[in-house]
Amino acid sequence: MANIDFGGVTEEVITSEEFSLDKARDVLKNETVAVLGYGVQGPGQALNMKDNGINVIVGQREGGESWNRAVADGFVPGETLFPIEEAAKKGTLIQFLLSDAGQVATWPKIKECLNKGDALYFSHGFGVVYKDQTGIIPPENVDVILVAPKGSGRTVRTNFLAGSGINSSFAVHQDFTGRAKERTLATGIAIGSGYLFSTTFEKEVYSDLTGERGVLMGCLAGVMEAQYNVLRKHGHSPSEAFNETVEELTQSLIRLVAENGMDWMFGNCSTTAQRGALDWSPKFRDAVVPVFDDLYESVLSGKETKRVLDVNSAPDYREKLQAELDIIKNSEMWKAGAAVRALRPENR
Ligand SMILES: NC(=O)c1ccc[n+]([C@@H]2O[C@H](COP(=O)([O-])OP(=O)(O)OC[C@H]3O[C@@H](n4cnc5c(N)ncnc54)[C@H](O)[C@@H]3O)[C@@H](O)[C@H]2O)c1
Ligand SMILES: CC(C)(O)[C@@H](O)C(=O)O
Ligand SMILES: [Mg+2]
Ligand SMILES: [Mg+2]
């Protein structure tokens, strides 16, 4: 446990140096980790653990696309790949990585598969925190733990393969065995976390739902579209509008932010750009504060959860979701984006 000063506030974090992979392997040596769900997080976490020498099995609906992908990734039907309930019964540490709506639909059956002393693991506080809507109330004789990677499952895997890692938060909701925390940290390290910071199930889900609806995804998509449209309205070409809105950000400026912070990115742009950015940043900040306040309230009240469950529980939700994603893909802006990406020297 290291005490790190985050801008004047001291927090405890666990790094892969302090909690080594060897230690994680030792803590998990008698466990069968059952990864239920092979969508986005499932493959990332399962493959990293497998490569790290952990005893991993996968539970997935038989015969579908995700099942076939698990087979292609080296999981063997009847040995390390099973229907969901069978894997849940075999596992001692059960990673509930179905979609959040899928967790609600399958919970009544999964609950029956848990044995005394098992650990029930989540990568989101959703199911447990909004229990009035999800009905997910774990029995008292299991550990209930969380490791939530702060990134896409795709990056959980690609960062691992690149020799890096992803940051994750961790929490213990219920400690039945007295070993819940060490099981949590060991699993967090085994899935490839570079470091783990402490949270609660509540704080995790409130911040996660806000972040993805806000700056990370929803707000990002919204402000990009707004700027692109203004530039187009004033006669700028699609290539100019896209470059000035997206390509320069992803290929240049956001990399500088990642490297050394916002002031570093500003400092490596012209004094003209810095003057304008410093003047306009507070205007944008103040304009969106009411939207963020609405968003957080909507998360806290359970309205966002209700919407997710209502829409994503429909039998045709995948097709409808794909239709919405296709509208983005086929818009002028993102078609221009495809053309711009194809022109990158490494893609030509
Ligand atoms: N996607 C991410 O990168 C990410 C990042 C951090 C945390 N999480 C959390 O991890 C968990 C898993 O998310 P995900 O995005 O990997 O899920 P996903 O949407 O990719 O779905 C995972 C699997 O659930 C299965 N599934 C869905 N509904 C089902 C049902 N009714 N019955 C049986 N199987 C069903 C699907 O076949 C799929 O293989 C969620 O709690 C999510 O909030 C996801
Ligand atoms: C990758 C995200 C956005 O961080 C995650 O929270 C998710 O729900 O997919
Ligand atoms: Mg999320
Ligand atoms: Mg997230």
Coordinates of C-alpha atoms and ligand atoms in Angstrom, one line a residue:
M1 CA 0.0 0.0 0.0
A2 CA 1.6 3.3 -1.1
N3 CA 0.4 6.7 0.1
I4 CA 0.3 9.0 -2.9
D5 CA -0.4 12.7 -2.9
F6 CA -3.0 13.4 -5.6
G7 CA -2.9 17.1 -5.8
G8 CA -2.9 17.7 -2.1
V9 CA -5.2 14.8 -1.1
T10 CA -3.4 11.6 0.1
E11 CA -4.8 8.3 -1.1
E12 CA -3.7 4.7 -0.8
V13 CA -2.9 2.8 -3.9
I14 CA -1.7 -0.7 -4.6
T15 CA 0.9 -1.1 -7.3
S16 CA 2.0 -4.2 -9.1
E17 CA 5.4 -3.7 -7.4
E18 CA 4.0 -4.0 -3.9
F19 CA 1.4 -6.7 -4.7
S20 CA 3.5 -8.7 -7.1
L21 CA 2.2 -11.2 -9.7
D22 CA 3.9 -13.9 -7.7
K23 CA 1.9 -12.9 -4.7
A24 CA -1.3 -12.8 -6.7
R25 CA -0.6 -16.3 -8.1
D26 CA -0.1 -17.5 -4.6
V27 CA -3.3 -16.0 -3.3
L28 CA -5.3 -17.5 -6.2
K29 CA -3.5 -20.9 -6.4
N30 CA -6.4 -22.9 -5.1
E31 CA -9.1 -20.9 -6.9
T32 CA -10.9 -21.6 -10.1
V33 CA -11.7 -18.2 -11.6
A34 CA -14.9 -18.5 -13.7
V35 CA -15.3 -15.6 -16.1
L36 CA -19.0 -15.3 -17.0
G37 CA -19.5 -13.4 -20.2
Y38 CA -17.2 -13.1 -23.1
G39 CA -18.1 -9.8 -24.6
V40 CA -15.7 -6.9 -24.0
Q41 CA -14.3 -7.2 -20.5
G42 CA -14.5 -11.0 -20.4
P43 CA -11.9 -11.7 -23.0
G44 CA -9.5 -9.0 -21.7
Q45 CA -9.6 -10.2 -18.1
A46 CA -9.8 -13.9 -18.9
L47 CA -6.9 -13.9 -21.4
N48 CA -4.6 -11.8 -19.2
M49 CA -5.3 -14.1 -16.2
K50 CA -4.7 -17.1 -18.3
D51 CA -1.4 -15.7 -19.6
N52 CA -0.5 -14.9 -16.0
G53 CA -0.9 -18.5 -15.0
I54 CA -4.2 -18.3 -13.2
N55 CA -6.7 -21.2 -13.4
V56 CA -9.4 -19.6 -15.6
I57 CA -12.5 -21.0 -17.1
V58 CA -15.1 -19.2 -19.2
G59 CA -18.9 -19.3 -19.0
Q60 CA -20.8 -18.2 -22.0
R61 CA -24.0 -18.9 -23.9
E62 CA -23.3 -21.9 -26.1
G63 CA -22.9 -21.6 -29.9
G64 CA -23.1 -17.8 -30.4
E65 CA -20.5 -15.4 -31.6
S66 CA -18.9 -14.9 -28.2
W67 CA -18.7 -18.6 -27.6
N68 CA -16.9 -19.1 -30.9
R69 CA -14.5 -16.2 -30.1
A70 CA -13.6 -17.9 -26.8
V71 CA -12.9 -21.1 -28.7
A72 CA -10.7 -19.1 -31.2
D73 CA -8.9 -17.6 -28.2
G74 CA -7.9 -21.0 -26.9
F75 CA -10.7 -21.9 -24.4
V76 CA -11.7 -25.5 -24.8
P77 CA -15.4 -26.6 -24.6
G78 CA -15.8 -29.0 -21.7
E79 CA -12.4 -28.2 -20.3
T80 CA -12.1 -24.5 -19.9
L81 CA -15.3 -23.3 -21.6
F82 CA -18.8 -24.1 -20.3
P83 CA -22.4 -22.9 -20.4
I84 CA -22.8 -20.0 -18.0
E85 CA -24.3 -21.9 -15.1
E86 CA -21.9 -24.8 -15.3
A87 CA -19.0 -22.4 -15.1
A88 CA -20.6 -20.6 -12.2
K89 CA -20.9 -23.9 -10.3
K90 CA -17.3 -24.9 -11.0
G91 CA -15.8 -21.5 -10.1
T92 CA -14.7 -20.5 -6.6
L93 CA -14.2 -16.9 -7.7
I94 CA -17.0 -16.0 -10.1
Q95 CA -16.5 -12.9 -12.3
F96 CA -19.9 -11.6 -13.3
L97 CA -19.0 -10.0 -16.6
L98 CA -22.2 -10.4 -18.5
S99 CA -23.7 -7.1 -19.7
D100 CA -25.3 -5.2 -16.8
A101 CA -28.8 -6.1 -18.2
G102 CA -27.6 -9.7 -18.8
Q103 CA -26.6 -9.9 -15.1
V104 CA -30.1 -8.9 -14.1
A105 CA -31.7 -11.5 -16.4
T106 CA -29.4 -14.4 -15.2
W107 CA -29.1 -13.5 -11.5
P108 CA -31.9 -15.9 -10.3
K109 CA -30.0 -18.8 -11.8
I110 CA -26.4 -17.7 -11.0
K111 CA -27.4 -17.1 -7.3
E112 CA -28.3 -20.9 -7.1
C113 CA -24.8 -21.8 -8.4
L114 CA -22.9 -20.0 -5.6
N115 CA -21.2 -22.1 -2.8
K116 CA -20.3 -21.0 0.7
G117 CA -17.0 -19.1 0.6
D118 CA -17.1 -18.3 -3.1
A119 CA -16.1 -14.8 -4.2
L120 CA -18.6 -13.0 -6.4
Y121 CA -16.7 -10.5 -8.5
F122 CA -18.1 -7.5 -10.4
S123 CA -16.4 -4.9 -12.6
H124 CA -19.1 -2.4 -11.9
G125 CA -21.2 -1.4 -8.9
F126 CA -24.4 -1.3 -11.0
G127 CA -26.0 -4.6 -10.0
V128 CA -25.4 -4.4 -6.3
V129 CA -25.9 -0.7 -5.7
Y130 CA -29.2 -0.4 -7.7
K131 CA -30.5 -3.6 -6.1
D132 CA -34.1 -2.3 -6.0
Q133 CA -34.1 -2.4 -9.8
T134 CA -31.7 -5.3 -10.4
G135 CA -32.8 -7.7 -7.7
I136 CA -29.1 -8.6 -7.2
I137 CA -28.7 -9.3 -3.5
P138 CA -25.8 -11.7 -2.9
P139 CA -26.2 -14.3 -0.2
E140 CA -24.4 -13.6 3.1
N141 CA -22.0 -16.6 2.8
V142 CA -19.9 -15.3 -0.1
D143 CA -17.4 -12.5 -0.6
V144 CA -18.6 -9.7 -2.8
I145 CA -15.8 -7.9 -4.5
L146 CA -15.1 -5.4 -7.3
V147 CA -12.2 -4.6 -9.6
A148 CA -13.3 -2.0 -12.3
P149 CA -10.7 -1.4 -15.0
K150 CA -10.8 2.3 -16.0
G151 CA -10.8 1.6 -19.7
S152 CA -12.2 -0.6 -22.4
G153 CA -11.7 -4.4 -22.1
R154 CA -10.0 -4.1 -25.4
T155 CA -7.4 -1.8 -23.8
V156 CA -7.1 -4.2 -20.8
R157 CA -5.8 -6.7 -23.3
T158 CA -3.8 -4.5 -25.7
N159 CA -2.0 -2.7 -22.8
F160 CA -1.2 -6.0 -21.3
L161 CA 0.2 -7.3 -24.5
A162 CA 2.2 -4.1 -24.9
G163 CA 3.8 -4.7 -21.5
S164 CA 1.9 -1.9 -19.8
G165 CA -1.3 -2.1 -17.8
I166 CA -4.6 -0.4 -17.0
N167 CA -5.6 1.4 -13.8
S168 CA -8.5 -0.2 -11.9
S169 CA -10.5 0.7 -8.8
F170 CA -11.2 -1.9 -6.2
A171 CA -13.8 -2.4 -3.4
V172 CA -15.0 -5.0 -1.0
H173 CA -18.7 -5.0 -0.4
Q174 CA -18.9 -8.1 1.7
D175 CA -16.1 -10.0 3.5
F176 CA -17.4 -13.5 4.5
T177 CA -14.2 -15.4 4.4
G178 CA -11.9 -12.8 5.9
R179 CA -9.9 -13.1 2.7
A180 CA -12.0 -10.8 0.5
K181 CA -9.5 -8.0 0.2
E182 CA -6.5 -10.2 -0.7
R183 CA -8.7 -12.0 -3.3
T184 CA -9.7 -8.6 -4.7
L185 CA -6.2 -7.3 -5.0
A186 CA -4.8 -10.6 -6.3
T187 CA -7.4 -10.7 -9.1
G188 CA -6.9 -7.0 -9.8
I189 CA -3.2 -7.6 -10.4
A190 CA -3.8 -10.9 -12.3
I191 CA -6.1 -9.2 -14.8
G192 CA -3.3 -6.8 -15.6
S193 CA -3.9 -3.7 -13.5
G194 CA -0.8 -1.4 -13.3
Y195 CA -2.2 0.0 -10.0
L196 CA -5.4 -0.2 -8.0
F197 CA -7.1 2.6 -6.2
S198 CA -9.7 2.1 -3.4
T199 CA -13.4 2.9 -3.9
T200 CA -16.8 1.7 -2.8
F201 CA -19.4 0.0 -5.0
E202 CA -21.5 3.2 -4.8
K203 CA -18.7 5.6 -5.7
E204 CA -17.6 3.4 -8.5
V205 CA -20.9 3.2 -10.2
Y206 CA -21.8 6.9 -9.7
S207 CA -18.5 8.1 -11.1
D208 CA -18.4 5.5 -13.9
L209 CA -21.9 6.2 -15.2
T210 CA -21.1 10.0 -15.0
G211 CA -17.8 9.6 -16.8
E212 CA -19.0 7.6 -19.7
R213 CA -22.1 9.8 -20.2
G214 CA -19.9 12.8 -19.8
V215 CA -16.4 13.7 -20.9
L216 CA -15.3 10.2 -21.8
M217 CA -18.0 9.4 -24.4
G218 CA -21.3 11.4 -24.5
C219 CA -20.0 14.9 -24.0
L220 CA -17.0 14.2 -26.2
A221 CA -19.2 13.0 -29.0
G222 CA -21.6 15.9 -28.5
V223 CA -19.0 18.7 -28.5
M224 CA -17.1 17.3 -31.4
E225 CA -20.3 17.2 -33.5
A226 CA -21.2 20.7 -32.5
Q227 CA -17.9 22.2 -33.5
Y228 CA -17.8 20.1 -36.8
N229 CA -21.3 21.4 -37.7
V230 CA -20.4 25.0 -37.0
L231 CA -17.3 24.8 -39.2
R232 CA -19.4 23.1 -42.0
K233 CA -22.1 25.7 -41.7
H234 CA -19.5 28.4 -42.3
G235 CA -18.3 26.7 -45.5
H236 CA -15.3 24.7 -44.3
S237 CA -14.6 21.5 -46.1
P238 CA -15.3 18.1 -44.4
S239 CA -11.5 17.4 -44.3
E240 CA -10.7 20.7 -42.7
A241 CA -13.6 20.5 -40.2
F242 CA -12.7 16.9 -39.2
N243 CA -9.0 17.6 -38.9
E244 CA -9.6 20.7 -36.8
T245 CA -12.0 18.8 -34.5
V246 CA -10.9 15.2 -34.2
E247 CA -7.8 14.2 -36.0
E248 CA -5.5 16.9 -34.5
L249 CA -6.8 16.0 -31.0
T250 CA -6.2 12.2 -31.3
Q251 CA -3.0 12.4 -33.3
S252 CA -1.3 15.3 -31.5
L253 CA -2.8 17.3 -28.7
I254 CA -4.4 14.7 -26.4
R255 CA -1.2 12.7 -26.6
L256 CA 0.6 15.7 -25.0
V257 CA -2.1 15.9 -22.3
A258 CA -1.6 12.2 -21.6
E259 CA 2.2 12.7 -21.5
N260 CA 2.4 15.6 -19.1
G261 CA -0.9 17.3 -18.4
M262 CA -3.1 20.1 -19.9
D263 CA -0.6 23.0 -19.1
W264 CA 2.1 21.0 -21.1
M265 CA -0.2 20.6 -24.1
F266 CA -1.1 24.3 -23.9
G267 CA 2.6 25.2 -23.5
N268 CA 3.5 23.3 -26.7
C269 CA 1.0 25.3 -28.7
S270 CA 1.3 28.9 -30.0
T271 CA 0.9 31.8 -27.6
T272 CA -2.1 32.7 -29.8
A273 CA -3.7 29.3 -29.2
Q274 CA -2.9 29.5 -25.5
R275 CA -4.5 32.9 -25.2
G276 CA -7.7 31.7 -26.8
A277 CA -7.9 28.4 -25.0
L278 CA -7.3 30.1 -21.6
D279 CA -10.1 32.7 -22.4
W280 CA -12.6 30.2 -23.8
S281 CA -12.1 27.3 -21.4
P282 CA -14.1 28.9 -18.5
K283 CA -16.9 29.7 -20.9
F284 CA -17.2 26.1 -22.0
R285 CA -16.9 25.0 -18.3
D286 CA -19.6 27.2 -17.1
A287 CA -21.9 26.4 -20.0
V288 CA -21.9 22.7 -19.3
V289 CA -22.0 22.8 -15.5
P290 CA -25.9 22.6 -15.5
V291 CA -25.7 19.6 -17.9
F292 CA -23.3 17.8 -15.6
D293 CA -25.4 18.6 -12.6
D294 CA -28.4 17.1 -14.3
L295 CA -26.4 14.0 -15.3
Y296 CA -25.1 13.3 -11.8
E297 CA -28.6 13.7 -10.4
S298 CA -30.0 11.3 -13.0
V299 CA -27.3 8.8 -12.1
L300 CA -27.9 9.1 -8.4
S301 CA -31.7 8.8 -8.7
G302 CA -31.5 5.6 -10.6
K303 CA -33.0 7.1 -13.7
E304 CA -29.9 6.2 -15.8
T305 CA -30.0 2.6 -14.5
K306 CA -33.7 2.3 -15.3
R307 CA -33.1 3.5 -18.9
V308 CA -30.2 1.0 -19.4
L309 CA -32.3 -1.9 -18.1
D310 CA -35.5 -0.9 -20.0
V311 CA -33.7 -0.5 -23.3
N312 CA -31.0 -3.2 -23.0
S313 CA -33.4 -5.9 -21.8
A314 CA -35.4 -5.8 -25.0
P315 CA -34.9 -8.9 -27.2
D316 CA -33.9 -6.8 -30.2
Y317 CA -31.6 -4.4 -28.3
R318 CA -28.5 -5.4 -30.2
E319 CA -30.0 -4.6 -33.6
K320 CA -31.4 -1.3 -32.4
L321 CA -28.1 -0.4 -30.8
Q322 CA -26.3 -1.3 -34.1
A323 CA -28.7 0.9 -36.1
E324 CA -27.9 3.9 -33.8
L325 CA -24.1 3.2 -34.2
D326 CA -24.5 3.0 -37.9
I327 CA -26.1 6.4 -38.1
I328 CA -22.9 7.8 -36.5
K329 CA -20.7 5.7 -38.8
N330 CA -22.6 6.8 -41.9
S331 CA -22.7 10.5 -41.1
E332 CA -20.7 12.9 -43.2
M333 CA -18.4 13.7 -40.2
W334 CA -17.4 10.1 -39.5
K335 CA -17.2 9.2 -43.1
A336 CA -14.8 12.1 -43.5
G337 CA -13.0 10.6 -40.5
A338 CA -12.6 7.3 -42.2
A339 CA -11.1 9.0 -45.2
V340 CA -8.8 11.1 -43.0
R341 CA -7.6 7.9 -41.1
A342 CA -6.9 6.2 -44.3
L343 CA -4.6 9.0 -45.3
R344 CA -2.4 8.7 -42.2
P345 CA 1.0 7.7 -43.6
E346 CA 1.0 4.4 -41.7
N347 CA -2.4 3.5 -43.2
R348 CA -1.6 4.4 -46.8
Ligands
LIG1 N1 -17.0 -2.9 -21.8 C1 -16.0 -2.4 -21.0 O1 -14.9 -2.2 -21.5 C2 -16.2 -2.3 -19.5 C3 -15.3 -1.6 -18.8 C4 -15.4 -1.6 -17.4 C5 -16.4 -2.2 -16.8 N2 -17.4 -2.9 -17.5 C6 -18.4 -3.7 -16.9 O2 -18.1 -5.1 -17.1 C7 -19.3 -5.8 -17.2 C8 -19.3 -6.5 -18.5 O3 -19.5 -5.6 -19.5 P1 -19.1 -5.9 -21.1 O4 -19.2 -4.5 -21.8 O5 -17.9 -6.7 -21.2 O6 -20.4 -6.7 -21.5 P2 -21.0 -7.0 -22.9 O7 -22.1 -6.1 -23.2 O8 -19.9 -7.1 -23.9 O9 -21.7 -8.4 -22.6 C9 -20.9 -9.5 -22.1 C10 -21.6 -10.8 -22.4 O10 -22.9 -10.9 -21.8 C11 -23.6 -11.8 -22.5 N3 -25.1 -11.6 -22.2 C12 -25.8 -10.5 -22.4 N4 -27.1 -10.6 -22.0 C13 -27.2 -11.9 -21.6 C14 -28.2 -12.8 -21.1 N5 -29.4 -12.3 -20.9 N6 -27.9 -14.0 -20.8 C15 -26.7 -14.6 -21.0 N7 -25.7 -13.8 -21.5 C16 -25.9 -12.6 -21.8 C17 -23.2 -11.5 -24.0 O11 -23.4 -12.7 -24.7 C18 -21.8 -11.1 -23.9 O12 -20.9 -12.1 -24.3 C19 -20.4 -4.8 -17.0 O13 -20.7 -4.8 -15.6 C20 -19.8 -3.5 -17.4 O14 -20.5 -2.4 -16.9 C21 -17.3 -2.9 -18.9
LIG2 C1 -14.9 1.7 -20.9 C2 -15.8 2.4 -19.9 C3 -16.6 3.5 -20.6 O1 -15.0 3.1 -18.9 C4 -16.7 1.5 -19.1 O2 -17.2 2.1 -18.0 C5 -17.8 0.9 -19.9 O3 -19.0 0.9 -19.3 O4 -17.6 0.3 -20.9
MG3 MG -19.2 1.8 -17.5
MG4 MG -15.7 3.0 -17.0

